[in-house]
PDB file of C-alpha atoms in Angstrom:
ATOM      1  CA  UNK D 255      50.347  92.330  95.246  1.00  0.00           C
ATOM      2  CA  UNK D 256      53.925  92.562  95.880  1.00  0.00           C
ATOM      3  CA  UNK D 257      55.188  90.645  98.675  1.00  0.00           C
ATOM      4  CA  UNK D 258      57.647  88.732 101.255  1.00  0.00           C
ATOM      5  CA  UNK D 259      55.793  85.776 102.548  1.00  0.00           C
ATOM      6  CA  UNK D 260      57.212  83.657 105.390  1.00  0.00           C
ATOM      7  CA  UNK D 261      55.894  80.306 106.923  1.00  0.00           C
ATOM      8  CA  UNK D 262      55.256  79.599 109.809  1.00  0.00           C
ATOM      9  CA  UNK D 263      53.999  83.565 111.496  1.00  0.00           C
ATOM     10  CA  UNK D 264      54.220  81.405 114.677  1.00  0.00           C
ATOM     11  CA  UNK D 265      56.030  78.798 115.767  1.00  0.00           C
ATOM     12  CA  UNK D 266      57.109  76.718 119.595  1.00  0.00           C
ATOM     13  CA  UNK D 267      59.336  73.926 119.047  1.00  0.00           C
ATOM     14  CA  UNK D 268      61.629  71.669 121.253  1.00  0.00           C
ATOM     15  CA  UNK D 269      65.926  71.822 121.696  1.00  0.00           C
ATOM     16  CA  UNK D 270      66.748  69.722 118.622  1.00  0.00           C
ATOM     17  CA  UNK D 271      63.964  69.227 116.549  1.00  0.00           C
ATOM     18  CA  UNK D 272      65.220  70.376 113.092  1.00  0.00           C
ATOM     19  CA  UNK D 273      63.125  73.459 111.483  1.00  0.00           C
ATOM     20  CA  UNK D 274      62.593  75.281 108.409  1.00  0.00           C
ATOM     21  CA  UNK D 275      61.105  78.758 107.555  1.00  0.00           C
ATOM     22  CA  UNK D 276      60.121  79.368 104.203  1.00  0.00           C
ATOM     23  CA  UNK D 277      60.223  82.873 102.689  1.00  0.00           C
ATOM     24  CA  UNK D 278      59.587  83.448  98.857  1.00  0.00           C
ATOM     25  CA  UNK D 279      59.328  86.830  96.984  1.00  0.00           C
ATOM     26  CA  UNK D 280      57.303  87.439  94.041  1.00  0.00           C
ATOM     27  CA  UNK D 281      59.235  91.069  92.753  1.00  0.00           C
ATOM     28  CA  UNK D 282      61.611  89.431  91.435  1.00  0.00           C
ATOM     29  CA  UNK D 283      64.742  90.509  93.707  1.00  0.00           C
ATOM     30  CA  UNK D 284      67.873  89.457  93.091  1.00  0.00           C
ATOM     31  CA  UNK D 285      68.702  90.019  96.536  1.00  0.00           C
ATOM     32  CA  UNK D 286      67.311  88.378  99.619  1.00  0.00           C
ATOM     33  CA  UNK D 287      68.011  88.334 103.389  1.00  0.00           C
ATOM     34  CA  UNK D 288      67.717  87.194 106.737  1.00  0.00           C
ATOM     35  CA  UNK D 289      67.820  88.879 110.168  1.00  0.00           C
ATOM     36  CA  UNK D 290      66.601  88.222 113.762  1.00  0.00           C
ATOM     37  CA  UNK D 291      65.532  91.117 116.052  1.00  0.00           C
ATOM     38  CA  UNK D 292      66.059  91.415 119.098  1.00  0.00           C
ATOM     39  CA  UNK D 293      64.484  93.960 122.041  1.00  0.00           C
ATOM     40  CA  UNK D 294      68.087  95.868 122.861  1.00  0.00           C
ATOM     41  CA  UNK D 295      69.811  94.597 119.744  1.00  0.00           C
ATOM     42  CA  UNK D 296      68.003  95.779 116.838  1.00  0.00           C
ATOM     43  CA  UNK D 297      67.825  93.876 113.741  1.00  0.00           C
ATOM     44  CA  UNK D 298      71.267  91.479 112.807  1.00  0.00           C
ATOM     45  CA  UNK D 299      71.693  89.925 110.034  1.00  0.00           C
ATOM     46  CA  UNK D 300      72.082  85.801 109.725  1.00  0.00           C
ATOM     47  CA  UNK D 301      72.808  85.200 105.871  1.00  0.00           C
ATOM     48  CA  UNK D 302      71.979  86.855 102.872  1.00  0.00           C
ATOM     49  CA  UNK D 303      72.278  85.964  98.947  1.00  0.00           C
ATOM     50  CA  UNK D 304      73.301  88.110  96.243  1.00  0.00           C
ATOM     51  CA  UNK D 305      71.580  85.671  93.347  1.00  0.00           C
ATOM     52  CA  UNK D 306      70.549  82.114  92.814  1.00  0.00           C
ATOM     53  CA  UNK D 307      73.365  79.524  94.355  1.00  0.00           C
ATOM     54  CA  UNK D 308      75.180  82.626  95.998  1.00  0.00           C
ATOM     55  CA  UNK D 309      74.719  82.764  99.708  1.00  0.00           C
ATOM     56  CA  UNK D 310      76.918  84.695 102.424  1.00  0.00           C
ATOM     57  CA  UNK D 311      76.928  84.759 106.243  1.00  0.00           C
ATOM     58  CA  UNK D 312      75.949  87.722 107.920  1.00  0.00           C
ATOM     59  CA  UNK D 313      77.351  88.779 111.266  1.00  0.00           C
ATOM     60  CA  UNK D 314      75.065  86.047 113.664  1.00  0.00           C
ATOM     61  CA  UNK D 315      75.017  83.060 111.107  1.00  0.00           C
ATOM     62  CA  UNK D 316      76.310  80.234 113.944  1.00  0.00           C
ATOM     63  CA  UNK D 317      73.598  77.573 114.115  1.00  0.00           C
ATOM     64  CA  UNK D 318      71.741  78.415 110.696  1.00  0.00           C
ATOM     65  CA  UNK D 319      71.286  77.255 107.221  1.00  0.00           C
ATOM     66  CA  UNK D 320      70.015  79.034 104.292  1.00  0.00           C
ATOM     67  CA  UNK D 321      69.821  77.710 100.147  1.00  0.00           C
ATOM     68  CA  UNK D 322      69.008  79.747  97.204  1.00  0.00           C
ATOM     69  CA  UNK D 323      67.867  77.345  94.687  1.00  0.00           C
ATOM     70  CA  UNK D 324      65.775  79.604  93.065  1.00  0.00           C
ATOM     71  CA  UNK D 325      65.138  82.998  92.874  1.00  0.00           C
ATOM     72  CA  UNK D 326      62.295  83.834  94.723  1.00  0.00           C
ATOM     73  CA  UNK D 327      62.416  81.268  97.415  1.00  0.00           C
ATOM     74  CA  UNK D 328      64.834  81.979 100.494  1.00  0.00           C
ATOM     75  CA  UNK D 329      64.363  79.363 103.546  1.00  0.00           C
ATOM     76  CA  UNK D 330      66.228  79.238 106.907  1.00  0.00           C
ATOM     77  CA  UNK D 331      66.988  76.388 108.291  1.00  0.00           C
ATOM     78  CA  UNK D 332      67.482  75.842 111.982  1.00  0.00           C
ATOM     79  CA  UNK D 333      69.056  72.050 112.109  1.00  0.00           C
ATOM     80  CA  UNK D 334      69.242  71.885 116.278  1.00  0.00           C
ATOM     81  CA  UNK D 335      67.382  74.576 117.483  1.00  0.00           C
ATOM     82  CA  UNK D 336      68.483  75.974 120.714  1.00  0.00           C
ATOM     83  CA  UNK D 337      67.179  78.517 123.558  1.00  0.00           C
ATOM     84  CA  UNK D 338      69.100  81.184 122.152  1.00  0.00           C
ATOM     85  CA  UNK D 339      67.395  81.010 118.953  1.00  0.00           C
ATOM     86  CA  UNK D 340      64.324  81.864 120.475  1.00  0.00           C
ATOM     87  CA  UNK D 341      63.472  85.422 118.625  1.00  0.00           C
ATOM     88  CA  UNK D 342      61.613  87.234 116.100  1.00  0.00           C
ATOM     89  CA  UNK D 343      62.605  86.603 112.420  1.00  0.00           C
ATOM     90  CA  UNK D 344      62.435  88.634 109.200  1.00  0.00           C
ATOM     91  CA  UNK D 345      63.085  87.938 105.321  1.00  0.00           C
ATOM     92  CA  UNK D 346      63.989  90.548 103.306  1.00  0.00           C
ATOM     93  CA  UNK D 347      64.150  91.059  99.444  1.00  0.00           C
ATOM     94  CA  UNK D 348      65.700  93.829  97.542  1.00  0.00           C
ATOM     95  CA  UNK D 349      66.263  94.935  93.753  1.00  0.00           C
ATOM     96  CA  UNK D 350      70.245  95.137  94.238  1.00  0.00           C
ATOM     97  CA  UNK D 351      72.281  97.734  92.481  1.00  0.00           C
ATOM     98  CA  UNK D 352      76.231  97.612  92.175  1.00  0.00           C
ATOM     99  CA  UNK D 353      76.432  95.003  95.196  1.00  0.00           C
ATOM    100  CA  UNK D 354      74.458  97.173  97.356  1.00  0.00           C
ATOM    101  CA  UNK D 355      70.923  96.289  98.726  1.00  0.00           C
ATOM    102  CA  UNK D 356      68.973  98.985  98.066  1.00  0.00           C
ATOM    103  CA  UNK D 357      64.931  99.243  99.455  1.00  0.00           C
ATOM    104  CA  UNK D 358      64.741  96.424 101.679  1.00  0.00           C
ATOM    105  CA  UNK D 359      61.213  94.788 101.349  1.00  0.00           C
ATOM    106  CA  UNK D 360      60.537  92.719 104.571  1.00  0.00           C
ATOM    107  CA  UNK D 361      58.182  90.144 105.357  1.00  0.00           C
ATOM    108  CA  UNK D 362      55.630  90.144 108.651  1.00  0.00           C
ATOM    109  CA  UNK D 363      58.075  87.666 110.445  1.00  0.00           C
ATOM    110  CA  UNK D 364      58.379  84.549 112.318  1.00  0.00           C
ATOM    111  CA  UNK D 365      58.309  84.652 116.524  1.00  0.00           C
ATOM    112  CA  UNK D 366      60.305  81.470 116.778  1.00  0.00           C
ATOM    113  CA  UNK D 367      60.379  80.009 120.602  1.00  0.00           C
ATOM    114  CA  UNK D 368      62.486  77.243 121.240  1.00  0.00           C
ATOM    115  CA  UNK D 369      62.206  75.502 124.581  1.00  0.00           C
TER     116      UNK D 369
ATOM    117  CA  UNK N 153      83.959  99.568 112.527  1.00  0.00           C
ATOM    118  CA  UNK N 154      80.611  97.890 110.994  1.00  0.00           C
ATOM    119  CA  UNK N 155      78.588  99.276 113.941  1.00  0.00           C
ATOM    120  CA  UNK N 156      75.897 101.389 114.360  1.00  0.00           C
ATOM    121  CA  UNK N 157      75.298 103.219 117.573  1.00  0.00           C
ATOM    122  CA  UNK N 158      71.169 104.730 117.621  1.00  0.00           C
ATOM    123  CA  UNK N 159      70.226 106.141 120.576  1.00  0.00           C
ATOM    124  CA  UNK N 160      67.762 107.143 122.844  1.00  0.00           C
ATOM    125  CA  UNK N 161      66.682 103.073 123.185  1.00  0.00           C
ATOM    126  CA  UNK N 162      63.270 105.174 123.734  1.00  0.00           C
ATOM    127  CA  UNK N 163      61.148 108.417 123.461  1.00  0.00           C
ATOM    128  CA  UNK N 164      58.431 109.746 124.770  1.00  0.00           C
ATOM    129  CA  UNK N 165      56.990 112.792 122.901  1.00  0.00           C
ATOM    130  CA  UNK N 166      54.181 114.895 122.777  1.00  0.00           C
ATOM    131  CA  UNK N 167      51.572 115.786 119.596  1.00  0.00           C
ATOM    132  CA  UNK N 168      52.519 118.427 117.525  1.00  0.00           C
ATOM    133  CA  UNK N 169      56.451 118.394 119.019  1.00  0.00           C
ATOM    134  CA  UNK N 170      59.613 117.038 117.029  1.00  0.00           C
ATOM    135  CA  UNK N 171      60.725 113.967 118.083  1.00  0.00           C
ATOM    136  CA  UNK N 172      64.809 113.305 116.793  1.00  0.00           C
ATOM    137  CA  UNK N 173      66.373 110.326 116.502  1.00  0.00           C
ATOM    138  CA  UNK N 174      70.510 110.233 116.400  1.00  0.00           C
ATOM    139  CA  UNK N 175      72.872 107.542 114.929  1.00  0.00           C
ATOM    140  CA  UNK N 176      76.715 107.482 114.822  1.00  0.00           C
ATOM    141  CA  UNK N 177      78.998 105.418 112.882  1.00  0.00           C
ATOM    142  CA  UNK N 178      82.700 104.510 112.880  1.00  0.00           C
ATOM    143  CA  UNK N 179      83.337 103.097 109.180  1.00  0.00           C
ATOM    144  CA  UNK N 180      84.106 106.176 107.108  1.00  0.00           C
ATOM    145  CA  UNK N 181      82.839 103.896 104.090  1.00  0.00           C
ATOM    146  CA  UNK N 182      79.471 103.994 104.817  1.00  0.00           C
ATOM    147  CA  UNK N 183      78.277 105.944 101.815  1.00  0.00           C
ATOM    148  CA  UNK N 184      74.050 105.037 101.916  1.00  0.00           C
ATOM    149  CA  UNK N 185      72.383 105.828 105.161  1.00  0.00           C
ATOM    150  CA  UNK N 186      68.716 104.391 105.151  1.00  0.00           C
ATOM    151  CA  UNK N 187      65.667 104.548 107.762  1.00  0.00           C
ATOM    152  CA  UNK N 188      63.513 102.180 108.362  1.00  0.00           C
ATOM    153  CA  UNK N 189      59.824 102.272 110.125  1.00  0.00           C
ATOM    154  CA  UNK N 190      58.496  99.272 112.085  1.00  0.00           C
ATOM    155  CA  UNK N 191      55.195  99.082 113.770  1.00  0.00           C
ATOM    156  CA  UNK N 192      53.874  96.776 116.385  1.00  0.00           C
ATOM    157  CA  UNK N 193      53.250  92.720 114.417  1.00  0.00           C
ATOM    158  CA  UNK N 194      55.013  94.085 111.040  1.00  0.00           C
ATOM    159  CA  UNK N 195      58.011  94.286 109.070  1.00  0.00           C
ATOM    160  CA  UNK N 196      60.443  97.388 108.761  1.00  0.00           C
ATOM    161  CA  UNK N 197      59.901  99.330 106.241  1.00  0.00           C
ATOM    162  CA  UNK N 198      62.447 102.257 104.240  1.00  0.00           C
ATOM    163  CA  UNK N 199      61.222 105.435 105.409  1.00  0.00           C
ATOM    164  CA  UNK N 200      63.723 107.790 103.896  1.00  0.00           C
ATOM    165  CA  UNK N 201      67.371 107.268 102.690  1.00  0.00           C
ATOM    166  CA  UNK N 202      70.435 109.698 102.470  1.00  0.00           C
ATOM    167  CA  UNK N 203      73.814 109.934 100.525  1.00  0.00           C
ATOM    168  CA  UNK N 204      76.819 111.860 101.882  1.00  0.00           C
ATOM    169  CA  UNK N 205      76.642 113.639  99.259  1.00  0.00           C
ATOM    170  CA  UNK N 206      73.841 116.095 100.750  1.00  0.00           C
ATOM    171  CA  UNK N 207      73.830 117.472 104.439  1.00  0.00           C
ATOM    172  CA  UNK N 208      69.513 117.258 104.498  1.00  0.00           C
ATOM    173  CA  UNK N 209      67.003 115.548 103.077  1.00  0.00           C
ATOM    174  CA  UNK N 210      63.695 116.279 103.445  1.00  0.00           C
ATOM    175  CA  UNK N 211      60.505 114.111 102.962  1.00  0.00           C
ATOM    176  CA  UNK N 212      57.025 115.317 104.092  1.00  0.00           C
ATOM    177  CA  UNK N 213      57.591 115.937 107.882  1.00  0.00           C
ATOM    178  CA  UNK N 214      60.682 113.275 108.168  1.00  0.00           C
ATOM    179  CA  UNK N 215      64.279 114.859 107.685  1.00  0.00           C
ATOM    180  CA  UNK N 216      67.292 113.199 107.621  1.00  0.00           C
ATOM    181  CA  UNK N 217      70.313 115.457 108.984  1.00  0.00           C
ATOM    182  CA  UNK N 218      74.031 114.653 107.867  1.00  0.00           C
ATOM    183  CA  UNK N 219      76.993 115.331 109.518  1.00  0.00           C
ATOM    184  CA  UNK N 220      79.997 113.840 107.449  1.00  0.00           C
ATOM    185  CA  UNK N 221      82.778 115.249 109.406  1.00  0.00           C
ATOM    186  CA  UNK N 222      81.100 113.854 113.091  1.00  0.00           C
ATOM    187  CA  UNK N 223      80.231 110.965 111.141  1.00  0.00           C
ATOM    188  CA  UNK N 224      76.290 111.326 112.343  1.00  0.00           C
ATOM    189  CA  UNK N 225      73.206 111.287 110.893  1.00  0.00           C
ATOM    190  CA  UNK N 226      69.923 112.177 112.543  1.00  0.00           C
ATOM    191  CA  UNK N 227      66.127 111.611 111.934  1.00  0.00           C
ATOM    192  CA  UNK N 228      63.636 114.879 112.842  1.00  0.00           C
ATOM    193  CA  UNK N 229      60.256 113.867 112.661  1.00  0.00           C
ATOM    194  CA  UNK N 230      58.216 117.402 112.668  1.00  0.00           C
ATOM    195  CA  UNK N 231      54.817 117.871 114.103  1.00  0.00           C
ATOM    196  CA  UNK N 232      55.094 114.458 115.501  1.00  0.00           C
ATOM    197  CA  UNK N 233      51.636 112.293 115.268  1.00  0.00           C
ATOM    198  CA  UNK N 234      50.312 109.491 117.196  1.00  0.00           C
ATOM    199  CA  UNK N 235      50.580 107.377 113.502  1.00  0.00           C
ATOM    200  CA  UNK N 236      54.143 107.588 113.934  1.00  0.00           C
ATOM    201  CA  UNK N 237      54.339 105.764 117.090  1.00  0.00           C
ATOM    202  CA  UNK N 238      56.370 102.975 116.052  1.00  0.00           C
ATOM    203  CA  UNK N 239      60.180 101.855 116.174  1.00  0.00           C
ATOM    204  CA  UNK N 240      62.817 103.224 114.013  1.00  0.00           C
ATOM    205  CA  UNK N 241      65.723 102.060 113.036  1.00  0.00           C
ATOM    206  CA  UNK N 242      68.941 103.775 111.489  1.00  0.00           C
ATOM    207  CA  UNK N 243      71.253 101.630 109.294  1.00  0.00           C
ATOM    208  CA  UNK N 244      74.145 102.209 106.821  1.00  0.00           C
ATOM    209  CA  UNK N 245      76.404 100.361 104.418  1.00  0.00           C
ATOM    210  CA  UNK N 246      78.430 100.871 101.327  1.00  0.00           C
ATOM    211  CA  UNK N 247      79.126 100.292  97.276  1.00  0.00           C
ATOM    212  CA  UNK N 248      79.929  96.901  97.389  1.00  0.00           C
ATOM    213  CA  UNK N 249      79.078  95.629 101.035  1.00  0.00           C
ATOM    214  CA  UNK N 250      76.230  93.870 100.077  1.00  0.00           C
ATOM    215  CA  UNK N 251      75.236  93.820 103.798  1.00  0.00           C
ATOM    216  CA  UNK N 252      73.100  96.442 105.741  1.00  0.00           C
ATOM    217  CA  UNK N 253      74.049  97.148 109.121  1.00  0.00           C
ATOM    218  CA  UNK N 254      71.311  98.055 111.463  1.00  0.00           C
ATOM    219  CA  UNK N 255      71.195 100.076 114.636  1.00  0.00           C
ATOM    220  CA  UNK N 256      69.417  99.009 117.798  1.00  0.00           C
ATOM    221  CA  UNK N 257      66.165 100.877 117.416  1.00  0.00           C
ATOM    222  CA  UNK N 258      64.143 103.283 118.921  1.00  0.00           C
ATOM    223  CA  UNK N 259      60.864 103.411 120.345  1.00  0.00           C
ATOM    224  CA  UNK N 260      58.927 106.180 119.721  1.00  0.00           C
ATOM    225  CA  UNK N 261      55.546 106.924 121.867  1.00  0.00           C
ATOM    226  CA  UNK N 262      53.402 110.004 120.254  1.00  0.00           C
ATOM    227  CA  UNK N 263      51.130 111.341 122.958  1.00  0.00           C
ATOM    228  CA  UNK N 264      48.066 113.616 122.692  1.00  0.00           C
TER     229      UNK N 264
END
């Protein structure tokens, strides 16, 4: 079946203790994606990558990592997690045509709550 | 000039009504204008997608209505169900952007 996965669904964690989400794809995107939503702010975007070894900062990318060592594996990486990070995360894969992403293919998310 | 302004934040409509969705934009750019469907514990997911090219686009009982000129776009969602109870969310981006830039969503309630 095609899919996003991401790892943890749910997760409470502690002011500094260093976190990672995994999210892989098995379609085969070239393009994958992070966002956090937000109730009043919709969906914003943290980093994205284009390919393997090309990542980009999206508009809220202050206080997160991301690495594209391969293609179908995308983690974020949350190295001091703060309050304000508490939130509901998505990964997102898409088949990318002339630098645009095209159908975005999300996973079921991550409710991240940082205390 | 990357923003996306959806409103209402929420709607409340009744079976068998239309229930319409409106999103405005400021970057002139923006040539791919995309929908996206979330319900309650999932992911979004594409809905129905317009170019500038066309004013309408139809799918099923979802439209998406252009306005180039107002720089708006619109979602009519005909005979409205309780199965579409969900949140919606406009977005838009260019050739070349490589980013999509989301709206704030709406919340749509279908009651019988």
């Amino acid at each position: 079946e095609a899919q996003v996965t991401q790892n943890p669904r749910y997760l409470i964690t502690v002011t500094g203790k260093k976190l990672t989400v995994t999210c892989s794809q098995n379609m085969n995107h070239e393009y994958m994606s992070w966002y956090r939503q937000d109730p009043g702010l919709g969906l914003r975007q943290i980093y994205y990558s284009m390919n393997v070894e090309v990542t980009d900062k999206g508009d809220v990318p202050e206080g997160y990592k991301v690495s594209r060592k391969e293609k179908r594996n995308f983690p974020l990486i949350l190295e001091s997690p703060s309050p304000n990070q508490t939130s509901l995360y998505f990964c997102a894969s898409s088949p990318s045509s002339g630098g645009i992403p095209l159908e975005q293919f999300f996973g079921p998310g991550t409710r991240l709550t940082v205390l | 000039q990357q923003q996306v302004k959806q409103s209402p934040q929420s709607l409340i409509v009744q079976k068998g009504g239309i229930s319409i969705i409106n999103c405005a934009y400021e970057n002139t750019a923006f040539d791919y204008f995309p929908w996206y469907q979330q319900f309650p514990g999932k992911g979004p997911a594409l809905l129905i997608a317009i170019r500038p090219d066309v004013s309408e686009k139809k799918e099923g009982r979802f439209t998406i209505s252009f306005n180039k000129s107002a720089k708006q776009f619109s979602l009519h969602i005909m005979d409205s169900q309780p199965g579409d109870s969900a949140t919606y969310f406009c977005a838009a981006t260019y050739f070349g952007n490589e980013k999509l830039t989301f709206g704030t969503g709406t919340r749509l309630t279908i009651i019988p």
